[in-house]
mmCIF file of C-alpha atoms and ligand atoms in Angstrom:
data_model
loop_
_atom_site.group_PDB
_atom_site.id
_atom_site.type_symbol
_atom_site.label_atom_id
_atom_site.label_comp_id
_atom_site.label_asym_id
_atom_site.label_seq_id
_atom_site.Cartn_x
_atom_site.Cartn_y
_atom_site.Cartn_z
ATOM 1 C CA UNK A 89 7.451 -34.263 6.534
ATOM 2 C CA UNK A 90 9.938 -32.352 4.429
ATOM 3 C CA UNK A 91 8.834 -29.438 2.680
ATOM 4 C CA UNK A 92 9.410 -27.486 -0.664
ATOM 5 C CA UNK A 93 8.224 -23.805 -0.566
ATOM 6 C CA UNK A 94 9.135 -21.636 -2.935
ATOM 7 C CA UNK A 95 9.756 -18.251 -1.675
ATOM 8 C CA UNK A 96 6.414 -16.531 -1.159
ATOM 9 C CA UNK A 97 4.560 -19.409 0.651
ATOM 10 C CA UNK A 98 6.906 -18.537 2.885
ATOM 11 C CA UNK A 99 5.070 -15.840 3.596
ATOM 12 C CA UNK A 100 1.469 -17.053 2.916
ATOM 13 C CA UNK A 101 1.987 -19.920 5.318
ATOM 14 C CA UNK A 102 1.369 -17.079 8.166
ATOM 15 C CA UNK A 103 -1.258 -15.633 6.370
ATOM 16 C CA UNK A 104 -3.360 -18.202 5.552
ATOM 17 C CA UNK A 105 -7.128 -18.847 6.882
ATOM 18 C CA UNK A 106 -8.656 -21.355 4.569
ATOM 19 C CA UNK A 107 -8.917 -19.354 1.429
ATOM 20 C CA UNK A 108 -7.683 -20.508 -1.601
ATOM 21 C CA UNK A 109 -8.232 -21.664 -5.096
ATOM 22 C CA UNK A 110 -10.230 -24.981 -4.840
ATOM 23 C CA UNK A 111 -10.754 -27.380 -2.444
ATOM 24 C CA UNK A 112 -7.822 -29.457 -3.077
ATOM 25 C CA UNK A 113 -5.442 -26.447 -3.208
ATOM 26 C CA UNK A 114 -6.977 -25.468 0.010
ATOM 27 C CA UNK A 115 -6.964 -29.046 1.745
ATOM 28 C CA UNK A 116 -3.150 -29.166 0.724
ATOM 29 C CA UNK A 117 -2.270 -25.797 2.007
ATOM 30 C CA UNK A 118 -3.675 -26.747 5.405
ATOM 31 C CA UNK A 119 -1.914 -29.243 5.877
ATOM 32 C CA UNK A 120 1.243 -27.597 5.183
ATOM 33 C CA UNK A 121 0.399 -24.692 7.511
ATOM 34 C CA UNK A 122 -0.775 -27.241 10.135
ATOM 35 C CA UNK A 123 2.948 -28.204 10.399
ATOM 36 C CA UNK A 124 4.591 -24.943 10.348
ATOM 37 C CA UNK A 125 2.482 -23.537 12.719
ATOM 38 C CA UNK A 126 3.305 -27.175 15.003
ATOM 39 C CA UNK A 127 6.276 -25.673 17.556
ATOM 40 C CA UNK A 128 6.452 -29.540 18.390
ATOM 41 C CA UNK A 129 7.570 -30.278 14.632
ATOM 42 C CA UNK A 130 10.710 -29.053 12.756
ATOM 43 C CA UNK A 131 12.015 -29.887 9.595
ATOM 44 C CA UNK A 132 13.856 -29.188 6.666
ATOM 45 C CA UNK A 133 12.355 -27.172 4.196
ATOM 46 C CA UNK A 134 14.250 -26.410 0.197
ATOM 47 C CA UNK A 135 13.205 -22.982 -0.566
ATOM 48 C CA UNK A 136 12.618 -22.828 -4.551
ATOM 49 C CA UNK A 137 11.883 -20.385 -7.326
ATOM 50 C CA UNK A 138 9.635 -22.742 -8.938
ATOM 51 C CA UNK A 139 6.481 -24.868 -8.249
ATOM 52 C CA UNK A 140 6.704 -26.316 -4.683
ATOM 53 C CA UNK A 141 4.781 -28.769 -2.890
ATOM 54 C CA UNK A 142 1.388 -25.991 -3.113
ATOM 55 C CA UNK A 143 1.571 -25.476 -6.762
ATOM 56 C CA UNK A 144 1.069 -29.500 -7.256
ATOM 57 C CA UNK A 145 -2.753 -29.353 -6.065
ATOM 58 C CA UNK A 146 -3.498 -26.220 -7.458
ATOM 59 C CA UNK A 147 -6.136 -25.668 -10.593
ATOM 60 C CA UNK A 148 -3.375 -23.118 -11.775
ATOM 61 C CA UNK A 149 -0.876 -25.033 -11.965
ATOM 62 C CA UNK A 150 0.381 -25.747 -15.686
ATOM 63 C CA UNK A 151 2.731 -27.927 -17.471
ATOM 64 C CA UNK A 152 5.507 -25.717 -16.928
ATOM 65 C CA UNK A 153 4.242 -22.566 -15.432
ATOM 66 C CA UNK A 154 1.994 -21.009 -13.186
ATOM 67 C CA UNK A 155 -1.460 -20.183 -15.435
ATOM 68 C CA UNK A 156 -3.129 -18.161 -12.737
ATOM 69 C CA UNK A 157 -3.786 -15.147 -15.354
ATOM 70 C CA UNK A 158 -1.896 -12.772 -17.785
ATOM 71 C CA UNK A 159 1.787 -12.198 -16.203
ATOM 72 C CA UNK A 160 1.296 -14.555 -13.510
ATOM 73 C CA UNK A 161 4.164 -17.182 -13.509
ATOM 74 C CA UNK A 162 6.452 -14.132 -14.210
ATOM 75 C CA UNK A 163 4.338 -11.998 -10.968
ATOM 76 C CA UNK A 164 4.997 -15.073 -8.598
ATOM 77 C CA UNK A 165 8.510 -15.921 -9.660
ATOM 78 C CA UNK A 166 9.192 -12.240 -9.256
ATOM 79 C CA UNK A 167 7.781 -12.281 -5.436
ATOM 80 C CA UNK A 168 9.406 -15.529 -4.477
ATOM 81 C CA UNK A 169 13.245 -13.939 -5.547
ATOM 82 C CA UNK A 170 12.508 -11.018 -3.357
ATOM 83 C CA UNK A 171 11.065 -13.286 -0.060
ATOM 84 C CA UNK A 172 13.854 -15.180 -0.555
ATOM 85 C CA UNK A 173 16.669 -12.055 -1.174
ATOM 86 C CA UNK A 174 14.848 -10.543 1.688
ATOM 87 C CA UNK A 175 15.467 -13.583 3.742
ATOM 88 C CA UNK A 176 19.098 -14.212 2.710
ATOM 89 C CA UNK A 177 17.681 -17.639 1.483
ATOM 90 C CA UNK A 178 18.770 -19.077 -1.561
ATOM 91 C CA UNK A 179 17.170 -21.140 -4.090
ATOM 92 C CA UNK A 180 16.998 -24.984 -3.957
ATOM 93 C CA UNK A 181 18.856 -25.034 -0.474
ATOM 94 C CA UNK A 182 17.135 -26.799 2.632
ATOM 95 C CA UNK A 183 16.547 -25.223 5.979
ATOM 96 C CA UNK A 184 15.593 -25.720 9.199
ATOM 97 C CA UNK A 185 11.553 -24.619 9.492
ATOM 98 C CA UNK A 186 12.539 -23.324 13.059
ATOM 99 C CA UNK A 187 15.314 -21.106 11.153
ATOM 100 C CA UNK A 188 12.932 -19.774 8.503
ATOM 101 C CA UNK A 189 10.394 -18.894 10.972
ATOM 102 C CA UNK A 190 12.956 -17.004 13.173
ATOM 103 C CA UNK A 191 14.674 -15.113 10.089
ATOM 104 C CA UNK A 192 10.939 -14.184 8.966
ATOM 105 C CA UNK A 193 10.004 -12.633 12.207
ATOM 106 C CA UNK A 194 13.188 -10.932 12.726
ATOM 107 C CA UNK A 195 13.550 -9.771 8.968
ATOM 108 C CA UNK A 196 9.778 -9.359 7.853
ATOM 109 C CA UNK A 197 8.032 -6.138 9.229
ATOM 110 C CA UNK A 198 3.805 -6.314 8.318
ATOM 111 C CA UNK A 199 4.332 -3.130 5.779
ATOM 112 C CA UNK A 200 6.988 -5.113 4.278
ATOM 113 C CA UNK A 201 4.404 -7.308 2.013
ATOM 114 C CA UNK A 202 3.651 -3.951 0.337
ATOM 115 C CA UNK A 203 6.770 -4.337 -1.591
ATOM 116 C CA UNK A 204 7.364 -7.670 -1.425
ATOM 117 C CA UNK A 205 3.640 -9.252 -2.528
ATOM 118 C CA UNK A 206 2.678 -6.013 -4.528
ATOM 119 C CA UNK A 207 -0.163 -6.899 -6.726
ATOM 120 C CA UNK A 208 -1.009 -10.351 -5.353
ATOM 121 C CA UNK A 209 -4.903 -10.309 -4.825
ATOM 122 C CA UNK A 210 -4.809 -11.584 -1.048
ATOM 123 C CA UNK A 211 -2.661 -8.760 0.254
ATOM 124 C CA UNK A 212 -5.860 -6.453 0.231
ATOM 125 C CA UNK A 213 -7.790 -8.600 2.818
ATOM 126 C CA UNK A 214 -5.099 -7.784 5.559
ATOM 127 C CA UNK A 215 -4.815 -11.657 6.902
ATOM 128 C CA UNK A 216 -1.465 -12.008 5.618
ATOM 129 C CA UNK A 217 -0.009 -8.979 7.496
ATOM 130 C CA UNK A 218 -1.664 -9.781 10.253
ATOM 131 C CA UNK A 219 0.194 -13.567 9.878
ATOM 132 C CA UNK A 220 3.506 -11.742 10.147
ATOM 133 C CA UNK A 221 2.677 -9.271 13.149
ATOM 134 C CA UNK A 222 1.586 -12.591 14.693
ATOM 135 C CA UNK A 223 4.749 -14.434 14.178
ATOM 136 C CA UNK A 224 6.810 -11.322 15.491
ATOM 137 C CA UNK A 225 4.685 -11.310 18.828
ATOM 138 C CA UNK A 226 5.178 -14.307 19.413
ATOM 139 C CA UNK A 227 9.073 -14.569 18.530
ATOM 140 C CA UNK A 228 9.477 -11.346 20.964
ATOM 141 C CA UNK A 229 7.149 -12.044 24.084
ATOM 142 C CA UNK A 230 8.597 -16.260 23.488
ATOM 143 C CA UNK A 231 12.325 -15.557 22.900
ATOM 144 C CA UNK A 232 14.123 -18.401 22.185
ATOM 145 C CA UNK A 233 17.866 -19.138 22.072
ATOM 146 C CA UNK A 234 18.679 -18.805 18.390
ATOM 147 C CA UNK A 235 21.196 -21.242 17.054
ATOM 148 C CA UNK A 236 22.934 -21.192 13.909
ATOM 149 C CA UNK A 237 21.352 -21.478 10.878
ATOM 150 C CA UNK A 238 21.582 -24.820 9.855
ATOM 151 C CA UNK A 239 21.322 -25.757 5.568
ATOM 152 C CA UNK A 240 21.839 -28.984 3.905
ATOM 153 C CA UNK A 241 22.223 -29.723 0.264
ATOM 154 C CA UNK A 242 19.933 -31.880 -0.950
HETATM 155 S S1 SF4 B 56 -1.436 -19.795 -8.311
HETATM 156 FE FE1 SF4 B 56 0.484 -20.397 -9.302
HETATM 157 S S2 SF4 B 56 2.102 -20.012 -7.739
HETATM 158 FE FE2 SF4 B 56 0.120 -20.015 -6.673
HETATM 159 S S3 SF4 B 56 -0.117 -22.110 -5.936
HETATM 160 FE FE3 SF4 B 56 -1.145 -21.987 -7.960
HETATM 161 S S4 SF4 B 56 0.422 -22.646 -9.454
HETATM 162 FE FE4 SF4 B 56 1.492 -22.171 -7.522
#
């Protein structure tokens, strides 16, 4: 049940609607959103700046870097250092899903993927905003009491 995202699935988890870049990619990523989106399941998650558990079924993947085009391992590592700065998340450190979930709401504003997914060809179709308005609803009109965050070292 554990996870490892690397920092902008983070975000893409909440955007997410069955798109992706092959069947296997996209049976994998549903799955993983099927259990972040479960309030009944929690778990710990290790946030990375490197392939996670995504990258393993997709056709992009490479021996030792992301091959999704010209630039692209250095365009993805570059977005998952900012999710994760934004977040005050740190690379290969676990955390609580709930915790993630409430620091994205609370931290992550729709307009914010401008800066923080610039360039990355899904931001045009406006699902992935959309994710994070969602997720902010819901935290505000379903408050819940917010404990501490909670790490572990793997
Ligand atoms: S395109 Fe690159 S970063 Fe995205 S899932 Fe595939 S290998 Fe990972």
């Amino acid at each position: 049940m554990d996870k490892v995202l690397r920092g902008h699935h983070l975000l893409c988890v909440h955007g997410f609607r069955g798109m992706g870049y092959s069947p296997a990619f996209i049976e994998k990523m549903a799955s993983i959103v099927k259990d972040i989106r479960d309030e009944k399941k929690d778990f710990f998650i290790t946030t990375v700046e490197a392939f996670d558990d995504a990258c393993m079924a997709c056709p992009h993947k490479g021996a030792a870097e992301c091959e999704a085009g010209e630039g692209a391992n250095e365009h993805v590592l570059g977005m998952d250092a900012k999710v994760l700065r934004h977040l005050g998340l740190q690379h290969g450190q676990q955390y609580l899903k709930s915790d993630i979930l409430k620091l994205t709401a609370e931290k992550v504003v729709p307009d914010d993927l401008d800066t923080l997914c610039a360039n990355c060809s899904w931001l045009s179709y406006g699902v992935c905003k959309e994710g994070i308005a969602n997720l902010r609803k819901k935290d505000i009109d379903e408050p819940k009491k917010k404990p501490a965050l909670q790490t572990s070292k793997k």
